[in-house]
C-alpha atoms as an extended CHARMM CRD file, in Angstrom:
* protein
*
        77  EXT
         1         1  UNK       CA            105.9550000000      118.1920000000      103.4650000000  PROA      1               0.0000000000
         2         2  UNK       CA            108.4790000000      118.6150000000      100.6720000000  PROA      2               0.0000000000
         3         3  UNK       CA            111.5470000000      116.5930000000       99.6870000000  PROA      3               0.0000000000
         4         4  UNK       CA            113.6850000000      119.2810000000      101.3430000000  PROA      4               0.0000000000
         5         5  UNK       CA            111.9750000000      118.4790000000      104.6660000000  PROA      5               0.0000000000
         6         6  UNK       CA            112.9420000000      114.8050000000      104.6530000000  PROA      6               0.0000000000
         7         7  UNK       CA            116.2890000000      115.0830000000      106.5030000000  PROA      7               0.0000000000
         8         8  UNK       CA            114.5680000000      116.9020000000      109.3640000000  PROA      8               0.0000000000
         9         9  UNK       CA            111.6730000000      114.4480000000      109.3740000000  PROA      9               0.0000000000
        10        10  UNK       CA            114.1620000000      111.5940000000      109.5880000000  PROA      10              0.0000000000
        11        11  UNK       CA            115.9480000000      113.2730000000      112.5280000000  PROA      11              0.0000000000
        12        12  UNK       CA            112.6440000000      113.7270000000      114.3440000000  PROA      12              0.0000000000
        13        13  UNK       CA            111.7130000000      110.0900000000      113.6900000000  PROA      13              0.0000000000
        14        14  UNK       CA            115.0310000000      108.8650000000      115.0930000000  PROA      14              0.0000000000
        15        15  UNK       CA            114.4910000000      110.9770000000      118.1840000000  PROA      15              0.0000000000
        16        16  UNK       CA            110.8820000000      110.0870000000      118.9750000000  PROA      16              0.0000000000
        17        17  UNK       CA            110.7020000000      106.4950000000      117.7010000000  PROA      17              0.0000000000
        18        18  UNK       CA            114.0730000000      104.8960000000      118.5700000000  PROA      18              0.0000000000
        19        19  UNK       CA            112.4650000000      101.4700000000      119.0090000000  PROA      19              0.0000000000
        20        20  UNK       CA            110.8650000000      101.6650000000      115.5390000000  PROA      20              0.0000000000
        21        21  UNK       CA            113.5840000000      102.8750000000      113.1750000000  PROA      21              0.0000000000
        22        22  UNK       CA            112.7420000000      103.7490000000      109.5960000000  PROA      22              0.0000000000
        23        23  UNK       CA            115.2570000000      104.2830000000      106.8420000000  PROA      23              0.0000000000
        24        24  UNK       CA            115.2110000000      107.7170000000      105.2130000000  PROA      24              0.0000000000
        25        25  UNK       CA            114.0760000000      106.0150000000      102.0110000000  PROA      25              0.0000000000
        26        26  UNK       CA            110.7750000000      105.0880000000      103.6970000000  PROA      26              0.0000000000
        27        27  UNK       CA            109.7940000000      108.7300000000      104.1530000000  PROA      27              0.0000000000
        28        28  UNK       CA            110.8160000000      109.5360000000      100.5750000000  PROA      28              0.0000000000
        29        29  UNK       CA            108.7550000000      106.5810000000       99.3130000000  PROA      29              0.0000000000
        30        30  UNK       CA            105.6300000000      107.7470000000      101.1330000000  PROA      30              0.0000000000
        31        31  UNK       CA            106.0500000000      111.3470000000       99.9860000000  PROA      31              0.0000000000
        32        32  UNK       CA            106.5170000000      110.2260000000       96.3830000000  PROA      32              0.0000000000
        33        33  UNK       CA            103.4940000000      107.9050000000       96.4480000000  PROA      33              0.0000000000
        34        34  UNK       CA            101.0120000000      110.0520000000       98.3690000000  PROA      34              0.0000000000
        35        35  UNK       CA            102.0140000000      113.6980000000       98.9400000000  PROA      35              0.0000000000
        36        36  UNK       CA             98.6130000000      114.6890000000      100.4310000000  PROA      36              0.0000000000
        37        37  UNK       CA             99.2440000000      112.2690000000      103.3050000000  PROA      37              0.0000000000
        38        38  UNK       CA            102.6640000000      113.6790000000      104.2180000000  PROA      38              0.0000000000
        39        39  UNK       CA            102.3490000000      116.6400000000      106.5390000000  PROA      39              0.0000000000
        40        40  UNK       CA            104.9550000000      118.6820000000      108.3680000000  PROA      40              0.0000000000
        41        41  UNK       CA            104.2580000000      120.8340000000      111.4120000000  PROA      41              0.0000000000
        42        42  UNK       CA            106.2590000000      124.0150000000      111.1050000000  PROA      42              0.0000000000
        43        43  UNK       CA            106.8090000000      126.6540000000      113.7640000000  PROA      43              0.0000000000
        44        44  UNK       CA            108.9970000000      129.6960000000      113.1230000000  PROA      44              0.0000000000
        45        45  UNK       CA            110.2200000000      128.1430000000      109.8610000000  PROA      45              0.0000000000
        46        46  UNK       CA            111.4120000000      124.9950000000      111.6470000000  PROA      46              0.0000000000
        47        47  UNK       CA            109.8010000000      121.5870000000      111.3430000000  PROA      47              0.0000000000
        48        48  UNK       CA            108.6440000000      120.4360000000      114.7570000000  PROA      48              0.0000000000
        49        49  UNK       CA            106.6900000000      117.3000000000      113.8270000000  PROA      49              0.0000000000
        50        50  UNK       CA            105.2040000000      115.2750000000      111.0340000000  PROA      50              0.0000000000
        51        51  UNK       CA            102.3530000000      112.9370000000      110.1390000000  PROA      51              0.0000000000
        52        52  UNK       CA            102.3850000000      110.3770000000      107.3490000000  PROA      52              0.0000000000
        53        53  UNK       CA             99.4150000000      108.4230000000      106.0450000000  PROA      53              0.0000000000
        54        54  UNK       CA             98.5090000000      106.7430000000      102.7970000000  PROA      54              0.0000000000
        55        55  UNK       CA             95.7610000000      104.5910000000      101.3050000000  PROA      55              0.0000000000
        56        56  UNK       CA             96.0700000000      100.9910000000      102.4010000000  PROA      56              0.0000000000
        57        57  UNK       CA             94.2530000000       97.7320000000      103.0030000000  PROA      57              0.0000000000
        58        58  UNK       CA             92.8680000000       97.5460000000      106.5220000000  PROA      58              0.0000000000
        59        59  UNK       CA             93.6520000000       93.8600000000      107.0150000000  PROA      59              0.0000000000
        60        60  UNK       CA             97.1140000000       94.0940000000      105.3940000000  PROA      60              0.0000000000
        61        61  UNK       CA             99.1260000000       97.0110000000      106.7830000000  PROA      61              0.0000000000
        62        62  UNK       CA            102.6630000000       97.3210000000      105.4700000000  PROA      62              0.0000000000
        63        63  UNK       CA            105.4800000000       96.0840000000      107.6680000000  PROA      63              0.0000000000
        64        64  UNK       CA            107.5060000000       98.7180000000      109.4520000000  PROA      64              0.0000000000
        65        65  UNK       CA            110.5300000000      100.0560000000      107.5850000000  PROA      65              0.0000000000
        66        66  UNK       CA            109.3170000000       98.6240000000      104.2840000000  PROA      66              0.0000000000
        67        67  UNK       CA            109.1490000000      100.4420000000      100.9770000000  PROA      67              0.0000000000
        68        68  UNK       CA            105.6890000000      100.3910000000       99.4620000000  PROA      68              0.0000000000
        69        69  UNK       CA            106.7280000000      100.9870000000       95.8560000000  PROA      69              0.0000000000
        70        70  UNK       CA            103.0720000000      101.4800000000       94.8960000000  PROA      70              0.0000000000
        71        71  UNK       CA             99.6920000000      102.0250000000       96.4970000000  PROA      71              0.0000000000
        72        72  UNK       CA             96.9840000000       99.3350000000       96.4650000000  PROA      72              0.0000000000
        73        73  UNK       CA             94.6820000000       99.4650000000       93.4440000000  PROA      73              0.0000000000
        74        74  UNK       CA             91.5500000000       99.2710000000       95.6320000000  PROA      74              0.0000000000
        75        75  UNK       CA             92.4370000000      100.5890000000       99.1160000000  PROA      75              0.0000000000
        76        76  UNK       CA             89.7980000000      100.3070000000      101.8170000000  PROA      76              0.0000000000
        77        77  UNK       CA             91.3530000000      102.5930000000      104.3950000000  PROA      77              0.0000000000
């Protein structure tokens, strides 16, 4: 995933997760903090899906639609 992909990722998110909205800034935050965990599925030069993951604390997941700002110093998951 690249910064240029974020508008499309946001459109996909709005379409497939209407009950769990996320501001566009959330995707940008995750991509900035942990690029290896931000993946885009591309088919015929069009993004069809995405996956986002990042280091975290297993007993303290971030709230939905919340900027992380930084990653935990000692993540366990």
